[in-house]
Amino acid sequence: MRRTLILLSAGAVTAAAAVVALSPSANAATTLGAAAAEKGRYFGTAVAAYKLSDAVYSGILDREFTSVTPENEMKWDATEPSQGTFSYAAADTIVNRALANGQKVRGHALAWHSQQPSWAQNLSGAALRTAMVNHVTQVATHYRGKIDSWDVVNEAFADGSTGARRDSNLQRTGNDWIEVAFRAARAADPGAKLCYNDYNTDGQNAKSNAVYAMVQDFKARGVPIDCVGFQSHFNAQSPLPADYQANLQRFANLGVDVQITELDIEGSGSAQAASYAAVVRACLAVTRCNGITVWGIRDSDSWRAGGTPLLFDGNGNPKAAYTAVLTELGGATPSPSVSASVSASVSPSVSPSDPQAGSGCAATTSVNAWTGGFVVTVKVTAGAARINGWTVAVTLPSGSTITNTWNATASGSGAFTNVGYNGGVAAGGSTEFGFQGTGTALTGTPTCTAR
Ligand code: XIL
């Protein structure tokens, strides 16, 4: 469609006093989210619920980002402050707002040694194991169908050269606590991708080798794991490793998605920008690197604000790092160069032959089929304009029956329509729904109609 959009027909050129000079990048995406979408990826940020009323903050959030991660609001201390009493208000605010805006949500984090409520810190053994499983089950069930990817377990390995598990109250309940958490999460929300997330695993080292061995073992034994998150908190002491891309690739080769989950890079100017560009380049070079999340919007929003590690300055202005990321994603900052010296004007309208005229949607499928049954995940991607609802039509072979649908409403004729929270999709953004059936799965590409 991008190519179609710049096919300005001769009829669209009219006599006028000025020309809008179309540089080669005039049709490039102008936001992080739209540029990443053109590469089949999301571009996300950590979000703090209490900042959403800040118009500068929420303005950048909605303009630039296609995924959000609650920075603290889904952690154990926030969601289960006393045992068996769940508190979702702050996280719900972030999740529902994001879904209404067509942004994905990364859930963070179900089981972690840190930011536990004090009651959990004081538990051990079987009581803690039971409490952990209940926590995973309750929270994943509450958000069932709304989460793109869950950090099921966070930071479970030790730093340094041992390759050992990190000592924690959870680890002391038994080495199998990680797989138990993953199985509980899968049972509670079968549609979410389940990730293991950690830091200092960004290059190949003893810690990432240990995580790699765990993922390999999980895949071999059928423990449900779909993705590995690489936090990517970089600074002078912990710089971007030279083998970052190779490390992402070796994990992807195990059959999991890889995601950059908490990116921030301390520094400033061109050095910082170059590191950010290198991270984006690495992700784009790894097919299964399907999204990048920065850990905050403005430098002043960062958990390490002193290191000015983010893409926007404290006033919300894009930094050199922002431009580097956007450029690396194939986008360009909007720069309409207007010259008064030329006597013809190119209308910015599109060719009448463009069927979508900058709007519309497309649907792609991924099919998991077995003898007698199938699960289809459908990704709905908005075109160059925001859409407010969508319908996807699929053709099933005769004899096939749809038995279950999530994140959409099915009609008997093979049409699926958005539900309340996922009809709105930002320009270039996407949302997913799925269905299960008996018989043979569909072939061919579904059609998508936008409202
Ligand atoms: C940080 C938050 O950004 C802070 O606001 C909070 O005080 C501490 O946690 N690894 C993680 C994140 O997985 O949850 C952490 O977030 C940063 C390190």
PDB file of N, CA and C and ligand atoms in Angstrom, residues 71-72 75 108 112 115 154-155 197 231 233 262 295 303, ligand 1:
ATOM      1  N   GLU A  71       4.315  -0.660  34.407  1.00  0.00           N
ATOM      2  CA  GLU A  71       5.672  -0.644  34.971  1.00  0.00           C
ATOM      3  C   GLU A  71       5.715  -1.330  36.338  1.00  0.00           C
ATOM      4  N   ASN A  72       4.689  -1.110  37.139  1.00  0.00           N
ATOM      5  CA  ASN A  72       4.645  -1.712  38.482  1.00  0.00           C
ATOM      6  C   ASN A  72       3.281  -2.299  38.841  1.00  0.00           C
ATOM      7  N   LYS A  75       2.548  -6.177  39.356  1.00  0.00           N
ATOM      8  CA  LYS A  75       3.456  -6.961  40.196  1.00  0.00           C
ATOM      9  C   LYS A  75       2.695  -7.507  41.401  1.00  0.00           C
ATOM     10  N   HIS A 108       3.318  -7.951  33.142  1.00  0.00           N
ATOM     11  CA  HIS A 108       4.616  -7.974  33.839  1.00  0.00           C
ATOM     12  C   HIS A 108       4.365  -7.792  35.318  1.00  0.00           C
ATOM     13  N   TRP A 112       8.061 -13.495  40.676  1.00  0.00           N
ATOM     14  CA  TRP A 112       9.336 -12.762  40.744  1.00  0.00           C
ATOM     15  C   TRP A 112       9.752 -12.706  42.206  1.00  0.00           C
ATOM     16  N   GLN A 115       9.557  -7.217  44.685  1.00  0.00           N
ATOM     17  CA  GLN A 115       8.243  -6.567  44.744  1.00  0.00           C
ATOM     18  C   GLN A 115       7.130  -7.572  45.085  1.00  0.00           C
ATOM     19  N   ASN A 154      10.177 -13.813  36.172  1.00  0.00           N
ATOM     20  CA  ASN A 154      11.129 -12.720  35.967  1.00  0.00           C
ATOM     21  C   ASN A 154      12.381 -12.975  36.805  1.00  0.00           C
ATOM     22  N   GLU A 155      13.535 -12.858  36.186  1.00  0.00           N
ATOM     23  CA  GLU A 155      14.823 -12.771  36.892  1.00  0.00           C
ATOM     24  C   GLU A 155      15.092 -13.944  37.841  1.00  0.00           C
ATOM     25  N   ASN A 197      11.659 -13.767  31.413  1.00  0.00           N
ATOM     26  CA  ASN A 197      12.252 -12.430  31.230  1.00  0.00           C
ATOM     27  C   ASN A 197      13.422 -12.251  32.192  1.00  0.00           C
ATOM     28  N   GLN A 231      15.721  -7.885  28.926  1.00  0.00           N
ATOM     29  CA  GLN A 231      15.403  -6.564  29.478  1.00  0.00           C
ATOM     30  C   GLN A 231      16.202  -5.460  28.787  1.00  0.00           C
ATOM     31  N   HIS A 233      18.781  -3.377  29.819  1.00  0.00           N
ATOM     32  CA  HIS A 233      19.121  -2.150  30.546  1.00  0.00           C
ATOM     33  C   HIS A 233      20.625  -1.941  30.383  1.00  0.00           C
ATOM     34  N   GLU A 262      12.628  -4.199  28.190  1.00  0.00           N
ATOM     35  CA  GLU A 262      12.759  -3.072  29.126  1.00  0.00           C
ATOM     36  C   GLU A 262      13.894  -2.149  28.695  1.00  0.00           C
ATOM     37  N   TRP A 295      11.743   1.230  28.476  1.00  0.00           N
ATOM     38  CA  TRP A 295      11.254   1.215  29.860  1.00  0.00           C
ATOM     39  C   TRP A 295      10.912   2.642  30.327  1.00  0.00           C
ATOM     40  N   TRP A 303      13.149   4.878  35.647  1.00  0.00           N
ATOM     41  CA  TRP A 303      13.569   4.405  36.974  1.00  0.00           C
ATOM     42  C   TRP A 303      15.030   4.754  37.232  1.00  0.00           C
TER      43      TRP A 303
HETATM   44  C1  XIL B   1      11.317  -1.153  38.124  1.00  0.00           C
HETATM   45  C2  XIL B   1      10.390   0.025  37.963  1.00  0.00           C
HETATM   46  O1  XIL B   1      10.740   0.729  36.794  1.00  0.00           O
HETATM   47  C3  XIL B   1      10.485   0.941  39.163  1.00  0.00           C
HETATM   48  O2  XIL B   1       9.486   1.945  39.091  1.00  0.00           O
HETATM   49  C4  XIL B   1      10.325   0.139  40.441  1.00  0.00           C
HETATM   50  O3  XIL B   1      10.552   0.978  41.540  1.00  0.00           O
HETATM   51  C5  XIL B   1      11.271  -1.020  40.477  1.00  0.00           C
HETATM   52  O4  XIL B   1      11.088  -1.836  39.321  1.00  0.00           O
HETATM   53  N1  XIL B   1      13.543  -5.217  36.000  1.00  0.00           N
HETATM   54  C6  XIL B   1      12.191  -5.381  35.928  1.00  0.00           C
HETATM   55  C7  XIL B   1      11.278  -4.232  36.170  1.00  0.00           C
HETATM   56  O5  XIL B   1      11.723  -6.463  35.546  1.00  0.00           O
HETATM   57  O6  XIL B   1      10.086  -4.614  36.769  1.00  0.00           O
HETATM   58  C8  XIL B   1      11.967  -3.174  37.004  1.00  0.00           C
HETATM   59  O7  XIL B   1      11.082  -2.044  37.059  1.00  0.00           O
HETATM   60  C9  XIL B   1      13.293  -2.805  36.430  1.00  0.00           C
HETATM   61  C10 XIL B   1      14.202  -4.006  36.404  1.00  0.00           C
END
